Every structure is written in structure tokens, then in C-alpha cells.
Coordinates of C-alpha atoms and ligand atoms in Angstrom, one line a residue:
M1429 CA 64.3 14.9 109.1
S1430 CA 65.2 18.0 111.0
S1431 CA 62.9 20.9 111.4
N1432 CA 65.7 23.2 112.3
H1433 CA 64.8 26.7 111.1
V1434 CA 68.1 27.2 109.3
D1435 CA 67.6 24.0 107.2
G1436 CA 67.0 26.0 104.1
H1437 CA 70.0 28.2 104.7
P1438 CA 72.4 28.5 101.7
F1439 CA 75.4 27.6 103.9
F1440 CA 74.1 24.0 104.2
R1441 CA 74.1 23.5 100.5
F1442 CA 77.4 25.3 100.2
C1443 CA 79.0 22.9 102.7
R1444 CA 77.6 19.9 100.9
T1445 CA 79.0 21.0 97.5
A1446 CA 82.3 22.1 99.0
L1447 CA 82.8 18.6 100.6
E1448 CA 81.9 16.9 97.3
N1449 CA 84.5 18.9 95.5
I1450 CA 87.1 18.2 98.1
R1451 CA 86.4 14.5 97.8
A1452 CA 86.4 14.6 94.0
Q1453 CA 89.8 16.3 94.1
G1454 CA 91.2 13.5 96.2
R1455 CA 92.0 15.8 99.1
Y1456 CA 89.5 14.7 101.6
R1457 CA 91.3 14.2 104.9
Q1458 CA 90.7 11.2 107.1
F1459 CA 92.4 11.6 110.5
T1460 CA 94.0 8.4 111.6
P1461 CA 93.6 7.9 115.4
L1462 CA 96.9 6.6 116.7
A1463 CA 97.7 6.2 120.4
R1464 CA 101.3 7.2 121.1
Q1465 CA 103.1 4.7 123.4
A1466 CA 105.2 6.9 125.6
E1467 CA 107.7 4.3 126.5
R1468 CA 108.1 2.9 123.0
Y1469 CA 108.2 6.0 120.8
P1470 CA 107.9 6.0 117.7
L1471 CA 105.5 3.1 118.2
Y1472 CA 101.8 3.9 118.3
E1473 CA 98.8 1.7 118.8
Q1474 CA 96.0 1.7 116.3
P1475 CA 92.9 0.8 118.3
E1476 CA 90.4 -1.5 116.7
A1477 CA 87.5 0.8 117.4
A1478 CA 89.3 3.5 115.5
A1479 CA 89.6 1.5 112.3
T1480 CA 88.7 3.8 109.4
P1481 CA 87.6 3.1 105.9
A1482 CA 91.3 3.2 105.1
T1483 CA 91.9 0.3 107.5
P1484 CA 88.8 -1.9 107.3
A1485 CA 90.5 -5.2 107.9
C1486 CA 92.3 -4.1 111.1
P1487 CA 91.4 -7.1 113.3
R1488 CA 92.6 -5.8 116.7
D1489 CA 94.8 -3.2 118.3
R1490 CA 98.1 -3.2 116.4
E1491 CA 101.4 -1.5 116.5
V1492 CA 102.2 1.2 114.0
V1493 CA 105.6 2.9 113.5
V1494 CA 105.1 6.6 112.9
W1495 CA 107.4 8.4 110.5
S1496 CA 105.7 11.8 110.4
S1497 CA 105.9 13.2 113.9
N1498 CA 106.9 16.7 114.5
D1499 CA 108.1 15.7 118.0
Y1500 CA 111.4 15.4 116.3
L1501 CA 113.5 14.5 119.3
G1502 CA 111.0 12.5 121.3
M1503 CA 111.0 15.1 124.0
G1504 CA 107.2 14.7 124.5
V1505 CA 107.9 11.2 125.9
D1506 CA 111.1 12.0 127.7
P1507 CA 110.8 10.8 131.3
V1508 CA 112.1 14.0 132.8
V1509 CA 109.6 16.1 130.8
V1510 CA 106.7 13.8 131.7
E1511 CA 107.7 13.8 135.3
A1512 CA 107.8 17.6 135.3
A1513 CA 104.2 17.7 134.0
I1514 CA 103.0 15.2 136.6
Q1515 CA 104.6 17.1 139.4
A1516 CA 103.2 20.4 138.3
I1517 CA 99.7 19.0 137.8
H1518 CA 99.7 17.6 141.3
E1519 CA 101.0 20.9 142.7
H1520 CA 99.0 23.4 140.6
G1521 CA 96.1 21.5 139.1
A1522 CA 95.0 20.9 135.5
G1523 CA 94.2 24.3 134.1
A1524 CA 95.7 27.8 134.4
G1525 CA 92.5 29.3 135.7
G1526 CA 92.8 32.6 133.9
T1527 CA 94.4 34.8 131.3
R1528 CA 97.9 35.9 132.0
N1529 CA 96.5 39.2 133.4
I1530 CA 93.8 37.5 135.5
A1531 CA 95.6 35.1 137.9
G1532 CA 96.9 33.0 135.0
T1533 CA 100.6 33.9 135.4
S1534 CA 102.5 31.3 137.5
P1535 CA 106.2 31.6 138.4
V1536 CA 106.8 28.8 135.8
H1537 CA 105.4 31.0 133.0
T1538 CA 107.9 33.8 133.7
A1539 CA 110.7 31.3 134.2
L1540 CA 110.1 29.7 130.8
E1541 CA 110.0 33.2 129.2
A1542 CA 113.3 34.0 130.7
E1543 CA 114.8 30.7 129.6
L1544 CA 113.6 31.2 126.0
A1545 CA 115.0 34.7 125.9
D1546 CA 118.3 33.4 127.2
L1547 CA 118.3 30.6 124.6
H1548 CA 118.0 33.1 121.8
G1549 CA 120.2 35.7 123.4
K1550 CA 117.4 38.2 123.6
E1551 CA 116.3 40.6 126.4
A1552 CA 112.8 39.1 126.8
G1553 CA 110.4 36.3 125.8
L1554 CA 106.6 36.0 125.6
L1555 CA 104.6 32.9 125.6
F1556 CA 101.5 32.3 123.5
V1557 CA 99.0 29.4 123.6
S1558 CA 100.5 28.0 120.4
G1559 CA 103.1 28.8 117.7
Y1560 CA 100.2 29.6 115.4
V1561 CA 98.9 32.2 117.8
S1562 CA 102.4 33.6 118.4
N1563 CA 102.8 34.4 114.7
Q1564 CA 99.3 35.5 114.0
A1565 CA 99.0 37.8 117.1
S1566 CA 102.5 39.2 116.9
L1567 CA 102.5 40.0 113.2
Q1568 CA 99.0 41.5 113.2
T1569 CA 99.8 43.6 116.3
I1570 CA 103.1 44.9 114.9
L1571 CA 101.8 45.7 111.5
T1572 CA 98.8 47.7 112.8
S1573 CA 100.9 49.6 115.4
M1574 CA 101.9 52.5 113.2
P1575 CA 100.6 53.7 109.9
G1576 CA 102.3 52.7 106.7
W1577 CA 103.9 49.4 107.5
I1578 CA 105.1 47.3 104.6
C1579 CA 105.6 43.6 105.3
F1580 CA 107.9 41.7 103.0
S1581 CA 106.8 38.1 103.2
D1582 CA 108.4 35.0 101.8
R1583 CA 106.0 33.3 99.4
L1584 CA 106.1 30.0 101.3
N1585 CA 105.6 31.4 104.7
H1586 CA 103.4 29.4 107.1
A1587 CA 99.6 29.9 107.3
S1588 CA 100.0 31.4 110.8
M1589 CA 102.2 34.2 109.6
I1590 CA 100.0 34.9 106.6
A1591 CA 97.0 35.1 109.0
G1592 CA 98.8 37.8 111.0
I1593 CA 100.0 39.7 107.9
K1594 CA 96.6 39.5 106.1
G1595 CA 94.8 40.5 109.3
A1596 CA 96.8 43.7 109.7
R1597 CA 94.4 46.1 108.0
G1598 CA 96.0 49.2 106.7
S1599 CA 99.4 47.6 106.2
T1600 CA 100.8 46.7 102.8
T1601 CA 102.1 43.2 102.0
V1602 CA 104.8 42.5 99.4
I1603 CA 105.4 38.9 98.7
Y1604 CA 108.9 38.0 97.5
E1605 CA 109.8 34.7 95.8
H1606 CA 110.8 31.9 98.1
N1607 CA 114.3 32.4 99.5
D1608 CA 115.0 34.7 96.6
L1609 CA 117.2 37.5 98.0
A1610 CA 117.6 39.3 94.7
D1611 CA 113.8 39.5 94.4
L1612 CA 113.6 40.6 98.1
E1613 CA 116.2 43.3 97.4
A1614 CA 114.5 44.6 94.3
K1615 CA 111.2 44.9 96.2
L1616 CA 112.9 46.6 99.2
A1617 CA 114.6 49.0 96.9
A1618 CA 111.3 49.8 95.2
A1619 CA 109.5 50.6 98.5
P1620 CA 109.3 54.2 99.9
A1621 CA 112.5 54.7 101.9
D1622 CA 110.7 56.2 104.9
A1623 CA 108.0 53.5 105.4
P1624 CA 108.4 51.2 108.4
K1625 CA 109.4 47.8 106.9
L1626 CA 109.3 44.2 108.2
I1627 CA 110.8 41.1 106.6
A1628 CA 109.0 38.0 107.7
F1629 CA 110.6 34.6 106.9
E1630 CA 111.3 31.2 108.3
S1631 CA 114.6 29.3 108.8
V1632 CA 113.7 25.7 108.0
Y1633 CA 110.7 25.5 105.6
S1634 CA 109.2 22.3 106.7
M1635 CA 107.5 21.0 103.6
D1636 CA 110.5 21.3 101.3
G1637 CA 113.1 21.1 104.0
D1638 CA 115.1 23.9 102.7
I1639 CA 116.8 26.6 104.8
S1640 CA 116.9 30.3 104.4
D1641 CA 120.1 32.5 104.4
I1642 CA 119.4 34.4 107.6
A1643 CA 122.7 36.4 107.6
A1644 CA 122.1 37.7 104.0
T1645 CA 118.4 38.5 104.8
C1646 CA 119.5 40.5 107.8
A1647 CA 122.1 42.3 105.7
L1648 CA 119.4 43.4 103.3
A1649 CA 117.3 44.4 106.3
R1650 CA 120.0 46.7 107.5
K1651 CA 120.7 48.1 104.1
Y1652 CA 117.0 49.1 103.6
G1653 CA 116.2 49.9 107.2
A1654 CA 113.8 46.9 107.8
M1655 CA 113.1 44.9 110.9
T1656 CA 113.4 41.1 110.7
Y1657 CA 110.9 38.5 112.0
L1658 CA 112.1 34.9 111.9
D1659 CA 110.0 31.8 112.4
E1660 CA 112.3 29.1 113.8
V1661 CA 109.5 26.6 114.5
H1662 CA 111.1 23.7 112.7
A1663 CA 114.5 24.5 113.9
V1664 CA 114.4 25.1 117.6
G1665 CA 115.7 22.2 119.6
L1666 CA 117.4 20.8 116.5
Y1667 CA 120.0 23.3 115.3
G1668 CA 122.6 25.3 117.1
A1669 CA 124.9 24.3 120.0
Q1670 CA 122.0 24.6 122.4
G1671 CA 119.1 24.0 120.1
G1672 CA 118.5 27.8 119.6
G1673 CA 117.7 27.2 115.9
V1674 CA 119.5 28.0 112.6
S1675 CA 120.1 31.6 113.8
Q1676 CA 122.1 30.1 116.7
R1677 CA 123.9 27.6 114.4
D1678 CA 124.9 30.4 112.0
G1679 CA 125.8 32.8 114.8
V1680 CA 123.4 35.5 113.6
A1681 CA 120.6 35.4 116.3
E1682 CA 121.6 38.9 117.5
Q1683 CA 120.9 40.3 114.0
V1684 CA 117.3 39.1 114.0
D1685 CA 114.9 41.4 115.7
I1686 CA 112.2 38.9 116.6
I1687 CA 112.7 35.2 116.8
E1688 CA 109.5 33.1 117.0
G1689 CA 109.3 29.4 118.0
T1690 CA 107.1 26.6 119.2
L1691 CA 107.4 24.4 122.2
A1692 CA 105.4 21.7 120.4
K1693 CA 107.8 20.4 117.8
G1694 CA 111.5 19.9 118.7
F1695 CA 110.6 20.6 122.3
G1696 CA 107.8 18.1 122.2
V1697 CA 105.3 19.8 124.5
H1698 CA 102.9 22.7 123.6
G1699 CA 102.9 26.5 123.2
G1700 CA 104.4 29.2 121.2
Y1701 CA 106.7 32.2 121.9
I1702 CA 108.6 35.1 120.6
T1703 CA 111.8 36.6 121.9
A1704 CA 113.0 40.1 121.2
S1705 CA 114.1 43.3 122.9
S1706 CA 112.2 44.1 126.1
D1707 CA 110.4 47.0 124.5
I1708 CA 109.0 44.9 121.7
V1709 CA 108.0 42.1 124.1
E1710 CA 106.4 44.6 126.5
Y1711 CA 104.5 46.3 123.7
L1712 CA 103.1 42.9 122.5
R1713 CA 102.4 41.8 126.1
L1714 CA 100.2 44.9 126.6
S1715 CA 98.7 45.1 123.1
A1716 CA 98.4 41.8 121.3
S1717 CA 94.8 40.6 121.5
G1718 CA 95.8 36.9 120.9
F1719 CA 98.1 37.1 123.9
I1720 CA 95.8 39.0 126.3
F1721 CA 92.3 37.6 125.8
T1722 CA 92.9 33.9 126.2
T1723 CA 93.5 31.6 129.1
S1724 CA 97.2 31.0 129.6
L1725 CA 98.9 27.7 129.1
P1726 CA 98.4 25.2 131.9
P1727 CA 101.2 25.3 134.4
A1728 CA 101.9 21.6 133.8
V1729 CA 102.4 22.2 130.1
V1730 CA 104.7 25.1 130.9
A1731 CA 106.7 23.1 133.5
A1732 CA 107.1 20.3 131.0
A1733 CA 108.2 22.7 128.3
L1734 CA 110.7 24.3 130.7
A1735 CA 112.2 20.9 131.6
S1736 CA 112.4 20.1 127.9
V1737 CA 114.1 23.3 126.9
Q1738 CA 116.6 23.0 129.7
Q1739 CA 117.5 19.4 128.8
V1740 CA 117.7 20.1 125.1
R1741 CA 120.0 23.0 125.7
K1742 CA 122.5 21.0 127.7
D1743 CA 122.3 17.6 125.9
G1744 CA 123.5 17.6 122.4
W1745 CA 123.2 13.9 121.9
R1746 CA 119.6 14.0 120.8
R1747 CA 120.4 16.4 118.0
E1748 CA 123.5 14.4 117.0
R1749 CA 121.5 11.2 117.1
M1750 CA 118.7 12.6 115.0
F1751 CA 121.0 13.8 112.2
E1752 CA 122.9 10.5 112.3
R1753 CA 119.5 8.7 111.9
V1754 CA 118.5 11.1 109.0
N1755 CA 121.8 10.4 107.2
T1756 CA 121.5 6.6 107.7
F1757 CA 118.0 6.6 106.4
R1758 CA 119.0 8.6 103.3
D1759 CA 121.8 6.1 102.7
K1760 CA 119.3 3.2 102.9
L1761 CA 116.9 4.9 100.5
R1762 CA 119.7 5.7 98.1
R1763 CA 121.0 2.2 98.1
A1764 CA 117.5 0.8 97.4
G1765 CA 116.9 3.4 94.6
V1766 CA 113.9 4.9 96.4
P1767 CA 113.5 8.5 95.1
F1768 CA 113.7 11.2 97.8
T1769 CA 114.4 14.9 97.8
M1770 CA 117.8 15.8 99.2
T1771 CA 117.5 18.7 101.7
P1772 CA 119.9 20.6 103.9
S1773 CA 117.7 19.9 106.9
H1774 CA 116.4 16.9 108.8
I1775 CA 113.3 16.5 106.6
V1776 CA 113.1 13.7 104.0
P1777 CA 110.4 14.3 101.4
I1778 CA 109.4 11.4 99.2
P1779 CA 107.8 13.0 96.0
V1780 CA 104.6 11.4 94.8
G1781 CA 103.1 14.2 92.7
N1782 CA 99.4 13.3 92.8
A1783 CA 96.9 13.6 95.6
E1784 CA 95.1 10.3 95.0
R1785 CA 98.3 8.3 94.7
C1786 CA 99.8 10.0 97.7
R1787 CA 96.7 9.2 99.8
E1788 CA 96.7 5.6 98.6
L1789 CA 100.4 5.2 99.2
S1790 CA 99.9 6.3 102.8
D1791 CA 96.9 4.0 103.2
R1792 CA 98.8 1.0 101.9
L1793 CA 101.8 1.7 104.1
L1794 CA 99.4 1.7 107.1
N1795 CA 97.3 -1.3 106.1
D1796 CA 99.9 -3.6 104.7
Y1797 CA 103.0 -2.6 106.7
G1798 CA 101.9 -0.9 109.9
I1799 CA 103.8 2.2 108.9
Y1800 CA 102.3 5.7 109.2
A1801 CA 103.5 8.5 107.0
T1802 CA 101.2 11.5 106.5
P1803 CA 100.3 12.3 102.9
I1804 CA 101.0 16.0 102.3
N1805 CA 98.5 17.3 99.8
Y1806 CA 97.1 20.6 98.5
P1807 CA 96.5 23.1 100.1
T1808 CA 99.5 22.4 102.3
V1809 CA 101.7 22.2 99.2
P1810 CA 100.9 23.1 95.6
R1811 CA 99.1 20.6 93.4
G1812 CA 101.4 18.3 91.5
T1813 CA 104.0 18.4 94.4
E1814 CA 102.2 16.0 96.7
R1815 CA 104.5 14.0 98.9
L1816 CA 105.1 11.9 101.9
R1817 CA 107.1 13.9 104.4
L1818 CA 109.3 11.7 106.6
T1819 CA 111.0 12.8 109.8
P1820 CA 113.4 10.2 111.1
G1821 CA 114.2 10.8 114.8
P1822 CA 116.6 9.5 117.4
Y1823 CA 114.4 6.5 118.1
H1824 CA 113.9 5.1 114.7
T1825 CA 116.0 1.9 114.6
D1826 CA 117.8 0.4 111.7
Q1827 CA 115.2 -2.3 111.5
M1828 CA 112.4 0.2 111.3
M1829 CA 114.3 1.9 108.5
D1830 CA 114.8 -1.3 106.6
D1831 CA 111.1 -2.1 106.9
M1832 CA 110.2 1.4 105.6
V1833 CA 112.6 1.1 102.7
A1834 CA 111.3 -2.3 101.7
A1835 CA 107.7 -1.1 101.9
L1836 CA 108.4 2.0 99.7
T1837 CA 110.5 -0.1 97.3
H1838 CA 107.5 -2.4 96.7
L1839 CA 104.7 0.2 96.7
L1840 CA 106.4 2.8 94.5
R1841 CA 106.9 0.2 91.8
L1842 CA 103.1 -0.5 91.6
N1843 CA 101.2 1.4 88.9
D1844 CA 97.9 0.9 90.6
L1845 CA 98.1 1.2 94.4
T1846 CA 94.5 -0.1 94.8
E1847 CA 95.7 -3.5 93.7
A1848 CA 95.6 -6.2 96.4
P1849 CA 98.7 -6.5 98.6
P1850 CA 101.0 -9.5 98.3
V1851 CA 100.3 -12.2 100.8
A1852 CA 103.7 -11.8 102.5
A1853 CA 103.0 -8.2 103.3
M1854 CA 99.8 -9.1 105.1
A1855 CA 101.4 -11.6 107.4
Ligands
LIG2989 C1 103.6 24.2 113.0 C2 104.0 25.6 112.6 C3 103.6 26.7 113.3 C4 102.6 26.7 114.4 O1 103.1 26.1 115.6 P1 102.2 25.4 116.6 O2 102.9 25.4 117.9 O3 102.0 24.0 116.1 O4 100.9 26.1 116.6 C5 104.2 28.0 113.0 N1 105.1 28.1 112.0 C6 105.4 27.0 111.2 C7 106.4 27.2 110.1 C8 104.9 25.7 111.5 O5 105.2 24.7 110.8

């Protein structure tokens, strides 16, 4: 059909084959368009036009209860946060208009950086366009700054950290087993004593919902002269007296050299950041390509994030309510005999263990029950550990939980999830 001159290019054939393989392995990803209803979170609307092959019978717009949002506290729909964005957009317009260096630094950018530094008890903070970029850019820049860097990286670190570490040409990477401090110590001890070392790890690992021992990791860092870099993306807003993360909860923030976080999950808006000593922040501000050469976050986004951080710091009720909801939901699952993985965090994984079944379980929840829970498949988690990852929040009601438990109870009992739904469930 097309006479494009690259038609015969091998990449075209490559893509076709790769996509076929992805489908054959049951890990083709269909995005489900869902329109969040700001005043009725966690309710979303599934527009008729957006019906996917997974939802062929969807007759009209319908309500869906979302159980997989990373806006853990609902801050993205908080009236004060929304109003801050509207005010700022009227005052400053839609976009930032430049990089931070080229007219893209508004007073609200620097105010948010100061607020985040204060939240984590650090001298300075630096905003990035996302959490992903903050990890990628900071780690790559640090690990290429001097010759001989060795980065000790937890095996389950997020893709954004791995991107930064792998991108740091000339540095050495040593992967230690997940949350295994004996393995980390053995590897630190085996490394040349005089090499500059960095330990990169997370607090809450969001797929398994487990939490690292920050104090013990920092103690090893001191013993072997390493710096520490902690991703608190799934913890900021949720843990600690002011939402400063697990490092704040455990009273060890000052022992961590660099704390990284996002404004897009617990804080519900958008953007990423690091906080550290002013020398480290200044060095990254002046050297990190991913910070320098990109248009800065729109002032309205930054104003909304600032309003969110300020509220989350002073109001503990959202955190308390979230953990109360998590515990109530686990009780309901337990009483109904629905298997789930117990975690020390706010994350409730429902193990499924097979990509196809996981996808089908998610489809059936959506089609038959109007419940959305994302299937978590390879490559996000290892094959054989596929799961639904549920994140109950302050706005999930008892009724929503009972509906979810009933749906799971029914569906998990089915051997064949492609079997027709019961009439009652369709009503
Ligand atoms: C989501 C995530 C990020 C990236 O944050 P964004 O703000 O979404 O780009 C970084 N680290 C971890 C562990 C994450 O889960």
C-alpha cells in the first residue's frame, strides 16, 4: 500500500515479530481509557467511545471504581490543590515557557524546592520534570562525575534508577540481592576501599509492598565509606509525621545523603525531585543534562504540588484514613478467604501467577463488575509472579470494598475466566 522508501527496512519486520511475540506471551498491554471524576474519586467514567476489545458490550458511559491509582491520598482531586492550579494558570498561563535557565524559573519553583528540602530536613531541593527523570538524571550525573564510581544497586530497583546507573559509562555496577544487607555488606567489603561508592535503594518497593531497612543500610554505608541515594517515591506523603517518607518515620532522614521523591503519587500532581546538601544539589543543577535541557514544569503544576505538599505536611488525617482503609480491606479479604500478600506497607497484592489469567481477571472485574485493577505482568514483575496490585485509599468506602471482595471471591474460584459471567453480575 505505502510506497514509503523505508518499507523494506528490517525494523518494520522486527516490530511485527516483536509484537506477535508479546501477544503470544499474553503480555500485550491494552490501555483502558478512564475519565477520573474529580468530585467523586475513586469513581471514573468509562466512555462508550473508548470501549476496547476487553469491554465490547459496554453500552454507554458507565461508572468504574478504580483500585489501582498511585494518587494514594486523592490529593490530585483535592479542592485546595485544584484551586491552586487554576489560580496559577490564570496568573501565569499554561506552560513554563522555557528551561529553568531560560526564563523557566518562577518564584513558585524555588518555593517548592525550599518546601521539599524542609520536608526532608535537607539543605536544598531540585525539581525535575518527573520522578523518572530525577532518578535517571541524578544517578547518571553523579556516577559519571569522578572516575572509579561503584554503584551498589538493589536488585529490585525501579527502571528509572537502572536507566541512570546503566547510563553512567565508566562506572561499575554491583547488584545486591533485594533488601539483603548481608549480601550488600559482602559486596561492599569486596570492593576497593578507596573507590567512591554509592548505595542506591528504595524505601517502599511498590510491586511487593515491602520496606527496606534504611538505618541499617546507612550504617553499612558509614562503615564502608559509601554515599546513600534513597528513592522514596511510594512513601512520600504517606509515611512519617509530615509525609516525609519512611526515612522520616524511622527518624533517619539525616543519615541519607540524597532523598528522591515524586510529586505525582502521594502528592497527586506531577514532577520529581531530589533533596540533599546544597553542594550536591548545586552540582546537579549545573551539570545534570536531564535537568538543564528540558522545559521546566508548568507553574500551575508546581503551584498545585506546593499546595499539596503543604496540606499533606500539616494534615495527618489523610494518612491515618488511608491506613485504616487498608487494614479494613485486608480484614474483609481475610474473612472472605481471598488470598492476598501481607505487606508492611499500604500495598495489597493479590497473587495470580500467570499473565493470561491476570489479564482476564482484570478484564472480568471491569466488564462484569465495573471495577478497575491493573494487571501487573512481566516485565514489571518476574514471570510467574503476576498479580493485581490494589491500593485502597481514603475514599474507598466499605461498600466499594464489599463489592470488590465479592467480585474477587467469585472470579478467583473460576478455573476458566473466559467462561460467561453469571446473569446477576451483569445486572
Ligand atoms: C513511579 C516511580 C518513579 C517515577 O516517578 P514518576 O514521577 O512517575 O516519573 C520512580 N521510582 C519509583 C520506585 C517509581 O515507582
